[in-house]
Amino acid sequence: MKVLVPVKRVIDYNVRPRVKADGSGVDLANVKMSMNPFDEIAVEEAIRLKEKGVASEIVAVSIGPAKAQETLRTALAMGADRAIHVQTPEDVGSEVEPLAVAKILKAIADEEQPGIVLMGKQAIDDDSNQTGQMLAALWGRPQGTFASKVEVAGDSVQVTREVDGGLETVSLKLPAVVTTDLRLNEPRYASLPNIMKAKSKPLAAKTPADYGVDTAPRLKVTRVVEPPVRQAGIKVGSVDELVAKLKALGVA
Amino acid sequence: MKTLVLVEHDNVHLKDATLATVTAAAKLGEVHLLVAGKGCRAVADAAAKIAGVGKVYLADDAAYEHQMAENVAPLVVGLMDSHDAFLAPATTTGKNVAPRVAALLDVMQVSDIVSVEGERTFTRPIYAGNAIATVESTDAKLVITVRGTTFDKAASEGGSASIEDVSGPGDSGLSSFVSLAAEESERPELTSAKVIVSGGRALKDAATFEQLIVPLADKLGAAVGASRAAVDAGYVPNDYQVGQTGKIVAPQVYIAIGISGAIQHLAGMKDSKVIVAINKDEDAPIFQVADIGLVGDLFQIVPELTSKL
């Protein structure tokens, strides 16, 4: 079974994003970028499926500007077999929306015929949490979102999902889309020899036009601002003072 | 504009997240509700009483019992012929179903809105809440998920909507429910609690968390939350997690104990009315957002606080 793993290049999760003064967006110039943390978990899970003999080949895909290739090389260094880069223009505001990404992934799924598409539950830049569900809808396949456990058995996959009230387990007919939650696994680091080897692994260069997908945005972002700043607070010196404050708030 | 709101429920009770979504929908136009489930007429009855609701659609079928997205999405798409906007609470159920609906309608979803600025204009947090984007949809139909903590709850009494039975395509045959391991709790639900006591890695282990955090929460009638570090370390189950990847909460008072205040955690709680921080590190980032801070050893402070309340 082939596993398709979409990965996204995003601002590194440790970086505090700065909003541009003109309100046009977040300043990404000279900011450290990395693979979206949920996608690293997806790559890791794909590799574990291969190590268990469930997956035969892992294909990593990224849709984005030229530098998205670095993210694909990271996936290859972790253990993906080959990569597809769907290159989009560099200019600001050309961020491809989840719907267009899902359409491109649907076209790739039609070509590659994967048994599972494993992807992150959300990207930490736009925080949309849509692409996996949208792909599943367009592909006409089931979805296992927010997965904390994935077990393939025959022609179905059992997915344990992190839901608000606890853990829900569902069984999905393959092929299926599974989106990863943080607790699914602990992603491995790429070793130096594997980073070197990844440089010679195949990486196909494509464009959205190759898949006949229009990436024009449906949502117009008119303004991006800083969230309201909280008023500076006070420090109390003792538990008694804290109790008095809590009582004044009417909670104690 | 006619809106359709997905009701969050467990086939018996209507969940509070629905009420905030009704408030958001009412800003757009006429509000209709969809109750999809099995044996859930009581939920539809409760939904019909929500103030401002014009009509309740009830889809009572075994296929909708666990609200599997594969089955519910085509049902919603069918009803969207006569509606202009679909809104769901940004809960795990809403986030699972809504994007599937959006893709079937060929529209982009607006996720996790925090305000309605106009008929097609909304604001939503991005980058873990470090920026707020104003977005305008150019699509024919709107699909939206609503952050429950930023909209007032619609009154759960006072309405008298009619209930109309509807049926959808039923079971897609693509997926099936296996089991639900629910976390048993008599405490208030995290996302609707007025007070939350939350613990972090500094609590050391599950037993200490239980000994220190739980009695304090009980004294305050509070829900118990946790940072990701505390969840990963196994102190509490993962549905206690507050943050970008866990639950988004905005109680009147949020008490963070032994939590440093990483941006991913702040993303889940910084809209709380009052934040209280107890931490031994006076430079911890949590103190930059805390209204009331107390620097010191939580192992002494928390028992003393509990006994004095």
XYZ file of N, CA and C in Angstrom, chain B residues 82-194:
339
model
N -31.635 25.377 0.265
C -32.548 26.427 0.721
C -31.936 27.305 1.823
N -30.603 27.257 1.973
C -29.933 28.109 2.966
C -28.714 28.784 2.343
N -28.331 29.924 2.923
C -27.198 30.674 2.373
C -25.915 30.467 3.170
N -26.066 30.058 4.425
C -24.884 29.896 5.260
C -25.049 28.687 6.171
N -23.951 27.952 6.379
C -23.936 26.836 7.311
C -22.936 27.178 8.412
N -23.409 27.107 9.653
C -22.523 27.399 10.779
C -22.485 26.211 11.734
N -21.289 25.904 12.209
C -21.135 24.846 13.200
C -20.250 25.370 14.316
N -20.474 24.919 15.555
C -19.548 25.313 16.618
C -18.158 24.728 16.320
N -17.103 25.464 16.681
C -15.744 24.966 16.440
C -15.355 23.955 17.513
N -16.174 22.903 17.634
C -15.879 21.777 18.518
C -15.286 20.671 17.646
N -14.888 19.562 18.234
C -14.307 18.507 17.382
C -15.351 17.981 16.395
N -16.623 17.983 16.773
C -17.667 17.535 15.842
C -17.805 18.532 14.689
N -17.936 19.816 15.028
C -18.089 20.851 14.002
C -16.894 20.908 13.069
N -15.690 20.816 13.648
C -14.476 20.912 12.839
C -14.315 19.696 11.932
N -14.927 18.591 12.321
C -14.860 17.373 11.515
C -15.821 17.444 10.333
N -17.026 17.952 10.582
C -18.088 17.925 9.574
C -18.011 19.108 8.600
N -17.825 20.336 9.134
C -17.989 21.541 8.312
C -17.086 21.596 7.071
N -15.775 21.278 7.184
C -14.954 21.363 5.971
C -15.389 20.352 4.897
N -15.955 19.245 5.350
C -16.442 18.266 4.380
C -17.646 18.840 3.623
N -18.489 19.548 4.351
C -19.631 20.238 3.729
C -19.118 21.301 2.745
N -18.141 22.097 3.198
C -17.614 23.187 2.366
C -17.074 22.651 1.041
N -16.282 21.585 1.113
C -15.689 21.046 -0.114
C -16.769 20.519 -1.054
N -17.811 19.881 -0.507
C -18.899 19.360 -1.348
C -19.671 20.507 -2.002
N -19.688 21.684 -1.336
C -20.359 22.855 -1.916
C -19.396 23.686 -2.772
N -18.136 23.260 -2.823
C -17.073 24.004 -3.515
C -16.929 25.428 -2.980
N -16.884 25.563 -1.661
C -16.618 26.868 -1.058
C -15.507 26.726 -0.013
N -14.829 27.841 0.286
C -13.828 27.848 1.346
C -14.529 28.078 2.672
N -14.138 27.305 3.674
C -14.706 27.525 5.002
C -13.978 28.680 5.696
N -14.716 29.441 6.491
C -14.081 30.424 7.372
C -14.049 29.770 8.753
N -12.846 29.416 9.209
C -12.708 28.643 10.448
C -12.663 29.526 11.679
N -13.368 29.068 12.728
C -13.124 29.577 14.074
C -13.293 31.096 14.183
N -14.408 31.625 13.661
C -14.574 33.079 13.672
C -14.769 33.589 15.109
N -14.262 34.798 15.354
C -14.434 35.410 16.673
C -15.340 36.630 16.614
N -15.663 37.116 15.385
C -16.652 38.191 15.268
C -17.269 38.182 13.878
N -18.472 38.731 13.807
C -19.154 38.930 12.531
C -19.097 40.422 12.252
N -18.415 40.814 11.161
C -18.229 42.228 10.849
C -19.208 42.717 9.789
N -19.754 41.776 9.034
C -20.694 42.121 7.974
C -21.261 40.824 7.442
N -22.121 40.898 6.419
C -22.757 39.677 5.911
C -21.748 38.640 5.414
N -20.591 39.118 4.911
C -19.600 38.181 4.395
C -18.231 38.420 5.018
N -18.166 39.226 6.055
C -16.876 39.616 6.628
C -16.785 39.192 8.095
N -15.666 38.547 8.404
C -15.504 37.955 9.732
C -14.074 38.181 10.211
N -13.867 38.068 11.530
C -12.485 38.043 11.998
C -12.205 36.672 12.595
N -10.948 36.269 12.438
C -10.532 34.972 12.988
C -9.066 35.037 13.389
N -8.714 34.315 14.479
C -7.323 34.319 14.909
C -6.474 33.405 14.016
N -5.255 33.821 13.729
C -4.293 32.979 13.015
C -2.991 32.957 13.811
N -2.062 32.104 13.421
C -0.773 31.991 14.112
C -0.969 31.849 15.622
N -1.740 30.849 16.012
C -1.967 30.544 17.427
C -2.483 31.746 18.203
N -3.311 32.572 17.533
C -3.894 33.706 18.233
C -2.966 34.905 18.327
N -1.804 34.838 17.654
C -0.877 35.968 17.689
C -1.222 37.050 16.676
N -2.215 36.789 15.826
C -2.692 37.800 14.889
C -4.175 37.548 14.647
N -4.895 38.630 14.345
C -6.318 38.513 14.052
C -6.531 38.978 12.607
N -7.061 38.096 11.767
C -7.273 38.438 10.358
C -8.736 38.779 10.125
N -8.975 39.812 9.308
C -10.321 40.110 8.838
C -10.442 39.492 7.453
N -11.405 38.611 7.260
C -11.536 37.936 5.964
C -12.936 38.128 5.412
N -12.966 38.241 4.073
C -14.226 38.449 3.380
C -14.401 37.296 2.411
N -15.527 36.623 2.482
C -15.759 35.491 1.581
C -16.332 35.967 0.263
N -15.839 35.390 -0.831
C -16.374 35.721 -2.159
C -17.224 34.568 -2.690
N -17.419 33.544 -1.844
C -18.183 32.366 -2.280
C -19.691 32.606 -2.234
N -20.425 31.840 -3.025
C -21.880 31.983 -3.089
C -22.534 31.599 -1.763
N -22.049 30.526 -1.155
C -22.588 30.099 0.142
C -21.479 30.190 1.183
N -21.884 30.444 2.425
C -20.906 30.552 3.502
C -20.875 29.271 4.321
N -19.677 28.812 4.650
C -19.517 27.730 5.617
C -18.562 28.248 6.683
N -19.018 28.197 7.937
C -18.315 28.884 9.022
C -18.271 27.986 10.258
N -17.137 27.980 10.952
C -17.151 27.428 12.313
C -16.959 28.587 13.284
N -17.599 28.464 14.436
C -17.704 29.590 15.367
C -17.002 29.261 16.684
N -16.100 30.155 17.096
C -15.452 29.968 18.392
C -16.447 30.337 19.493
N -16.816 29.350 20.286
C -17.889 29.531 21.261
C -17.607 30.554 22.330
N -16.329 30.735 22.672
C -16.030 31.587 23.813
C -16.173 33.071 23.518
N -16.271 33.461 22.256
C -16.302 34.895 21.956
C -17.696 35.423 21.635
N -18.689 34.537 21.570
C -20.062 35.001 21.349
C -20.891 34.701 22.596
N -21.791 35.631 22.941
C -22.682 35.380 24.077
C -23.577 34.196 23.739
N -24.020 33.497 24.747
C -24.928 32.370 24.508
C -26.343 32.883 24.286
N -27.006 32.373 23.263
C -28.416 32.697 23.056
C -29.205 32.106 24.224
N -30.312 32.762 24.594
C -31.130 32.251 25.695
C -31.702 30.886 25.314
N -31.613 29.921 26.244
C -32.070 28.573 25.906
C -33.578 28.425 26.096
N -34.227 29.483 26.575
C -35.691 29.457 26.717
C -36.276 30.661 25.992
N -37.546 30.560 25.655
C -38.213 31.718 25.079
C -38.609 31.546 23.626
N -37.970 30.624 22.929
C -38.309 30.383 21.527
C -39.421 29.363 21.395
N -40.051 29.326 20.240
C -41.078 28.306 19.995
C -41.058 27.936 18.516
N -39.923 27.408 18.094
C -39.756 27.050 16.684
C -40.509 25.768 16.365
N -40.887 25.608 15.114
C -41.509 24.356 14.682
C -40.408 23.341 14.389
N -40.770 22.062 14.544
C -39.809 20.994 14.267
C -40.255 20.259 13.001
N -39.357 20.167 12.052
C -39.675 19.502 10.790
C -38.775 18.286 10.625
N -39.370 17.117 10.403
C -38.560 15.918 10.190
C -37.971 15.936 8.786
N -36.675 15.634 8.710
C -36.034 15.537 7.394
C -35.242 14.234 7.330
N -34.995 13.788 6.116
C -34.142 12.608 5.982
C -33.080 12.926 4.939
N -31.960 12.268 5.084
C -30.850 12.481 4.157
C -30.515 11.173 3.471
N -29.367 11.136 2.801
C -28.979 9.910 2.098
C -28.686 8.741 3.041
N -28.580 8.998 4.364
C -28.344 7.909 5.311
C -26.896 7.463 5.356
N -26.682 6.173 5.531
C -25.336 5.644 5.762
C -24.541 5.567 4.455
N -23.368 6.217 4.456
C -22.514 6.206 3.260
C -21.823 4.858 3.078
N -21.754 4.077 4.149
C -21.051 2.796 4.096
C -19.536 2.931 4.105
N -19.034 4.157 4.277
C -17.586 4.375 4.241
C -16.935 4.207 5.603
N -17.720 4.472 6.653
C -17.126 4.498 7.987
C -18.105 3.936 9.002
N -17.581 3.443 10.108
C -18.471 3.004 11.181
C -17.880 3.352 12.534
N -18.771 3.586 13.487
C -18.383 3.916 14.853
C -18.010 2.616 15.578
N -16.926 2.653 16.337
C -16.520 1.456 17.093
C -16.788 1.647 18.583
N -16.224 2.716 19.151
C -16.406 2.923 20.590
C -16.064 4.353 20.984
N -16.535 4.731 22.179
C -16.161 6.027 22.738
C -15.701 5.803 24.167
N -14.457 6.192 24.438
C -13.955 6.132 25.807
C -14.121 7.523 26.385
N -15.248 7.746 27.065
C -15.544 9.085 27.566
C -14.853 9.290 28.899
N -14.398 10.501 29.109
C -13.777 10.853 30.376
C -14.893 11.199 31.359
N -15.003 10.415 32.418
C -16.061 10.655 33.400
C -15.688 11.856 34.259
N -16.598 12.788 34.390
C -16.306 13.959 35.200
C -17.592 14.566 35.715
N -17.589 14.893 36.999
C -18.764 15.543 37.569
C -18.560 17.045 37.636
N -17.364 17.447 37.295
C -17.037 18.866 37.314
C -17.651 19.562 36.119
N -17.733 20.916 36.139
C -18.239 21.620 34.961
C -17.374 21.328 33.735
N -17.987 21.406 32.577
C -17.259 21.159 31.340
C -16.261 22.287 31.110
N -15.074 21.923 30.676
C -13.970 22.871 30.533
C -14.346 24.088 29.686
N -14.979 23.853 28.526
C -15.217 24.961 27.604
C -16.351 25.879 28.052
N -17.159 25.470 29.052
C -18.228 26.355 29.491
C -18.099 26.768 30.958
N -17.004 26.367 31.620
C -16.838 26.659 33.043
C -16.575 28.147 33.289
N -17.057 28.645 34.415
C -16.807 30.045 34.780
C -15.418 30.210 35.380
